[in-house]
Short mmCIF file of C-alpha atoms in Angstrom, two decimals:
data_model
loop_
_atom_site.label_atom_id
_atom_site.label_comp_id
_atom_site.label_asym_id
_atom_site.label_seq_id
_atom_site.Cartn_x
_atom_site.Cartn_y
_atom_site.Cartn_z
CA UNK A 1 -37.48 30.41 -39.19
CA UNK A 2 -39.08 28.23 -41.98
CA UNK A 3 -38.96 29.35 -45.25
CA UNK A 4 -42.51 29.08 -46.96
CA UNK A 5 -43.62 28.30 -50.52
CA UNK A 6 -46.18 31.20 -52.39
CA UNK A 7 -49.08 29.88 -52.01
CA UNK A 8 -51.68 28.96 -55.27
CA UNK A 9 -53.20 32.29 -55.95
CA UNK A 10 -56.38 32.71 -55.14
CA UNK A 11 -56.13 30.34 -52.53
CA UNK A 12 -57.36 30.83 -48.95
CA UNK A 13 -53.90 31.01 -47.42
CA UNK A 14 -53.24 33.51 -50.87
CA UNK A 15 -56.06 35.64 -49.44
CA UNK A 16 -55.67 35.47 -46.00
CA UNK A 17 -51.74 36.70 -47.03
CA UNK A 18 -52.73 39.66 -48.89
CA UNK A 19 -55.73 40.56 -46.36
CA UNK A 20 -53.22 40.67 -43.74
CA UNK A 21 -50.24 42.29 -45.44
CA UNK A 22 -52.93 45.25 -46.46
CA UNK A 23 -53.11 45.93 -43.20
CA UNK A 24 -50.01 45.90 -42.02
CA UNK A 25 -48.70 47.75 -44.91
CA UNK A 26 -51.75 50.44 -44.87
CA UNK A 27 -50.46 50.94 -40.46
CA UNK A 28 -54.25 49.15 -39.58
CA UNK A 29 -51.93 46.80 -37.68
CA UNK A 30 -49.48 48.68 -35.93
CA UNK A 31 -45.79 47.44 -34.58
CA UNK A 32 -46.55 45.22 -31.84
CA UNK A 33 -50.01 44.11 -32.75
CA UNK A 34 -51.38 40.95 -31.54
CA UNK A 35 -52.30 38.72 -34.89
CA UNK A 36 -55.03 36.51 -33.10
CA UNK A 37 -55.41 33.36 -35.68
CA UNK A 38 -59.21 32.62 -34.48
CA UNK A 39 -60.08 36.60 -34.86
CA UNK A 40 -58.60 36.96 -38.08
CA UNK A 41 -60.22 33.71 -39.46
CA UNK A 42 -63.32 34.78 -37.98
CA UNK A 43 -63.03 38.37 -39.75
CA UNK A 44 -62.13 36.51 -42.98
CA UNK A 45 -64.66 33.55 -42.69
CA UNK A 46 -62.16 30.64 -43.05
CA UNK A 47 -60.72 28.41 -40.91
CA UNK A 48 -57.61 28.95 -38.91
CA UNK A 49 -55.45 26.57 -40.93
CA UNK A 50 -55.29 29.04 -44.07
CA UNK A 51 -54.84 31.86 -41.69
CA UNK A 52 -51.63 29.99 -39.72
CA UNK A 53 -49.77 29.60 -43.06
CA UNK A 54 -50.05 33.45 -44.36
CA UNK A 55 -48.79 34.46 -40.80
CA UNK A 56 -46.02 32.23 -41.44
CA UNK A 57 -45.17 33.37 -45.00
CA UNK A 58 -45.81 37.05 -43.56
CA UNK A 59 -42.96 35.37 -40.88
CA UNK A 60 -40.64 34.30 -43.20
CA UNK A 61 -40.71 37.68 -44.98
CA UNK A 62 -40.04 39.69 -41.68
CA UNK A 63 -43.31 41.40 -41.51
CA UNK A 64 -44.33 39.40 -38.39
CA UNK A 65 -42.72 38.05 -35.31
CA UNK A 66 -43.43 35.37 -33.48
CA UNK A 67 -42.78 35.04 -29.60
CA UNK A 68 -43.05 32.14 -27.23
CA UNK A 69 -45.98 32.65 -24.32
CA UNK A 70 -46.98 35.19 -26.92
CA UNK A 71 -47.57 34.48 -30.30
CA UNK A 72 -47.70 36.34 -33.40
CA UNK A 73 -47.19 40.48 -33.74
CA UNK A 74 -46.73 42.71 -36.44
CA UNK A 75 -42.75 43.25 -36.16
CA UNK A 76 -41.29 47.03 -35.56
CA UNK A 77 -38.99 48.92 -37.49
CA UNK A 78 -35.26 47.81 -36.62
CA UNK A 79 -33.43 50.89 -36.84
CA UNK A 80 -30.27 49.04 -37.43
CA UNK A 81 -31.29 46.93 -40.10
CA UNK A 82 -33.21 50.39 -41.40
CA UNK A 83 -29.89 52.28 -41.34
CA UNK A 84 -28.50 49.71 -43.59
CA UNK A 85 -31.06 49.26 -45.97
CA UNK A 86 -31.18 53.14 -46.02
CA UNK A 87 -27.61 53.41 -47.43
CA UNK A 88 -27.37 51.20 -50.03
CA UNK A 89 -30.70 52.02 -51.26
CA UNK A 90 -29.16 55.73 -51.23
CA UNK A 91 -26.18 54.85 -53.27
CA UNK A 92 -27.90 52.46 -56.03
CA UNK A 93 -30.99 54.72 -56.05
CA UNK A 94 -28.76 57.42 -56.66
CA UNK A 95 -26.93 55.17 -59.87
CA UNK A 96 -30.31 54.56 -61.22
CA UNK A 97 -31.65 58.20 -61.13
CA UNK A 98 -28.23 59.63 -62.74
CA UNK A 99 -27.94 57.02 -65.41
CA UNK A 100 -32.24 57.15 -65.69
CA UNK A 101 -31.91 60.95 -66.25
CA UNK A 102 -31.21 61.34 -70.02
CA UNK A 103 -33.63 59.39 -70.83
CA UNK A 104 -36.25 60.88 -68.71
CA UNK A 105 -38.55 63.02 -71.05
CA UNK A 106 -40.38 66.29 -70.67
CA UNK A 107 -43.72 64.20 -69.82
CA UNK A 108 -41.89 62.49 -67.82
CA UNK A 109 -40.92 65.30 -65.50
CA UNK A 110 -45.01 66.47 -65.16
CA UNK A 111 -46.00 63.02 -64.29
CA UNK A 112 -43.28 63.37 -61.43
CA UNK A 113 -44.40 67.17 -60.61
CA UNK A 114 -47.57 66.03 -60.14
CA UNK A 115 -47.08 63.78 -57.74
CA UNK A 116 -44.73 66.12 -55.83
CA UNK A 117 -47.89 68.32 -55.49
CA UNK A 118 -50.17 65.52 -54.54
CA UNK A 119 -47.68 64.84 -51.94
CA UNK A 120 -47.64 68.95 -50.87
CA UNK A 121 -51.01 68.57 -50.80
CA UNK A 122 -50.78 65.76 -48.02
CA UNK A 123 -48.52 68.09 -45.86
CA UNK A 124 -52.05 69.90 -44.93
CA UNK A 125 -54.33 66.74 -43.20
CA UNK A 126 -50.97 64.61 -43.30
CA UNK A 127 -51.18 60.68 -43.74
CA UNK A 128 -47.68 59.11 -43.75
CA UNK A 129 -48.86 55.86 -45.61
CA UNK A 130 -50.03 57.30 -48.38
CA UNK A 131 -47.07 59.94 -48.16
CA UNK A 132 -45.03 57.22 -48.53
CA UNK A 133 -46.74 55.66 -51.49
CA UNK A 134 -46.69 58.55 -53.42
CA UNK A 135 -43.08 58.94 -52.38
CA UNK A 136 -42.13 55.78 -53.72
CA UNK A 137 -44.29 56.63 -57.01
CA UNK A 138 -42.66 59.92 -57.77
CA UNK A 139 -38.72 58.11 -57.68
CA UNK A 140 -40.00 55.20 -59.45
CA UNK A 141 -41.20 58.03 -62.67
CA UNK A 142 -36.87 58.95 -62.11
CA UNK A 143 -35.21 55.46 -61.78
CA UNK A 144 -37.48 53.25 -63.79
CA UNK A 145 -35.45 54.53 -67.20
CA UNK A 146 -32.20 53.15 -65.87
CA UNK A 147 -30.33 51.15 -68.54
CA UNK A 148 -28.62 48.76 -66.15
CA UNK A 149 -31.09 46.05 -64.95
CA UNK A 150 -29.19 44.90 -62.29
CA UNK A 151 -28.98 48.28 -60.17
CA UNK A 152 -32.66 48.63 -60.81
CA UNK A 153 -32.97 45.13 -59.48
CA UNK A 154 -31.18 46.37 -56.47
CA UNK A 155 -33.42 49.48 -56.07
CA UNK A 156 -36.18 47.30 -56.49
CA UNK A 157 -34.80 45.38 -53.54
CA UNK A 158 -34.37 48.00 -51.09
CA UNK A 159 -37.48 49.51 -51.64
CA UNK A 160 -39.06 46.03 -50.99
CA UNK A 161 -37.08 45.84 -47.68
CA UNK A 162 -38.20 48.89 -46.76
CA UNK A 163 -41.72 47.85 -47.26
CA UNK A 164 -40.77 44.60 -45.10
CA UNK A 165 -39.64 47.18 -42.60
CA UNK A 166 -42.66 48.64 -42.73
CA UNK A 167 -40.97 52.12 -42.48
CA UNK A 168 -43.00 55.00 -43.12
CA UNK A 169 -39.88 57.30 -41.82
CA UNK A 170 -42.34 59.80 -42.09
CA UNK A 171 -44.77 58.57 -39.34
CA UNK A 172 -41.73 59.31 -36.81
CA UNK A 173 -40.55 62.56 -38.26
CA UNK A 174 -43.70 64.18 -40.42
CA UNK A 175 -41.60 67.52 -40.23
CA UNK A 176 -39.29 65.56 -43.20
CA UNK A 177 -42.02 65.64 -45.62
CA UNK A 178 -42.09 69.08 -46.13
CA UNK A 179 -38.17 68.92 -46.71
CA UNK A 180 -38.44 66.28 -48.64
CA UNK A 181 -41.15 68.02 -51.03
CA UNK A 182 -38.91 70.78 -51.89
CA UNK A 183 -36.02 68.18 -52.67
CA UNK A 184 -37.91 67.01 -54.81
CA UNK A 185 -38.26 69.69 -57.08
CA UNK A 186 -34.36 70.69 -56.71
CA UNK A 187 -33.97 67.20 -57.97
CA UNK A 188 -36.35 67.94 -60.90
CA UNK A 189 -35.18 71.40 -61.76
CA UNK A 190 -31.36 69.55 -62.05
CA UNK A 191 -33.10 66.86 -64.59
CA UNK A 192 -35.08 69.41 -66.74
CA UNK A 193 -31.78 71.59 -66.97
CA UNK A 194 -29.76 68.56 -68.45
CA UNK A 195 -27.35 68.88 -64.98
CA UNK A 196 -24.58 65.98 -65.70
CA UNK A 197 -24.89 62.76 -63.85
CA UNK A 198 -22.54 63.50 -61.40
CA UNK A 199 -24.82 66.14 -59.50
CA UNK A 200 -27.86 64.23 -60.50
CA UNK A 201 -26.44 61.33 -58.46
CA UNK A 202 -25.24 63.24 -56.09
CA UNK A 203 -28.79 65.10 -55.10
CA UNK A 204 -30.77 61.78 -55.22
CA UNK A 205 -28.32 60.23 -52.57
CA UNK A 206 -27.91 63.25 -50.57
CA UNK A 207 -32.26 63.43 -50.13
CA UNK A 208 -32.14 60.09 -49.31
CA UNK A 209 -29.56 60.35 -46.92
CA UNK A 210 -31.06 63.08 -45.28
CA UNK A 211 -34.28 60.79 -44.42
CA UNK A 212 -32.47 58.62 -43.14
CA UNK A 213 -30.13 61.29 -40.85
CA UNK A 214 -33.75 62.96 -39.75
CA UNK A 215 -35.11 59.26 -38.57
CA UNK A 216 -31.76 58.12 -36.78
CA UNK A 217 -31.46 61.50 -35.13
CA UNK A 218 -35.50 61.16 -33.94
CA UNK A 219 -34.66 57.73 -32.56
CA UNK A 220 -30.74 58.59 -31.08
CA UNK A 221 -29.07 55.66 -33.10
CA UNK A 222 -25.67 56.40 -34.04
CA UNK A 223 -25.20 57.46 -37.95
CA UNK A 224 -22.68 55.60 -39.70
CA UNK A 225 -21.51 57.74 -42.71
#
């Protein structure tokens, strides 16, 4: 696989990146999807040259495949390499939340309620992309104070593979969400009540442990705990 180089922003190749990777990211192009170079130039108005070189960064960066006799597709969700990603991000996520939480101040905790309800309020007409962004937005309020900038960097990380991934865990097992609503707020209620970092730790990597059990159970891979 070759390795490309960012291209200049605002470039064609920058734009034809981004206009693909939107799509991918917002499940417009679904695991397994064809990326036709002359359709997609056509859609975008540029030639196909621009249009080769963001499906090879998007390559290079795991969101794509490409297959001889068949060309490029939108790549699916490995559940190995998921699994993985799954359990470090659940013990450095954890680190980050437990040494975030004394720092993590009474408007703090609303911002994070709020989202919590905007994702309840998703459980009714439920959308697992946007689930999943407001997921990611209501941890980020509970790690982002972490002192350390290296496990951040590592949470940072996962949550970037995941996005690679492309794994909206809740697409495959929306009955989580609901679950992982009322987590939330255990984890919140433990924050607000100045719980030690021990049991703050040990709640954020439990929740995101039990994502991960829910989506390896739906798909019959082995856990490895």
């Amino acid at each position: 696989m070759t390795q490309s180089v960012d291209a200049p922003a605002g470039s064609k190749s920058e734009q034809a990146y981004a206009a693909i990777k939107e799509k991918i990211l917002a499940g417009k192009y679904t695991p397994g999807y064809r990326l036709v170079l002359a359709k997609i130039a056509d859609d975008l108005g540029f030639s196909v040259v621009p249009v080769r070189e963001a499906i090879r960064r998007l390559e290079a960066e795991s969101y794509v495949t490409f297959e001889r006799n068949v060309g490029a597709t939108v790549a699916g969700i490995d559940p190995t390499e998921y699994l993985y990603t799954m359990q470090t991000l659940s013990i450095v996520e954890g680190a980050a939340t437990a040494l975030s939480a004394p720092r993590i101040m009474p408007a703090d905790v609303a911002r994070a309620r709020a989202v919590n309800e905007r994702m309840r309020e998703c459980l009714g007409h439920f959308d697992p992309v946007q689930f999943t962004a407001l997921n990611l937005e209501f941890h980020s309020i509970l790690f982002e104070n972490c002192p350390n900038p290296h496990i951040l960097d590592l949470v940072h990380r996962g949550w970037n593979r995941l996005q690679a991934l492309r794994s909206s865990t809740f697409s495959y097992v929306p009955g989580r969400a609901q679950q992982s609503v009322a987590e939330h707020e255990a984890l919140l209620a433990l924050i607000e009540g100045g719980a030690g970092p021990d049991d703050v730790e040990h709640t954020a990597r439990a929740h995101r442990t039990a994502t991960l059990d829910a989506y390896l159970t739906h798909t019959n891979h082995p856990t490895q705990h």
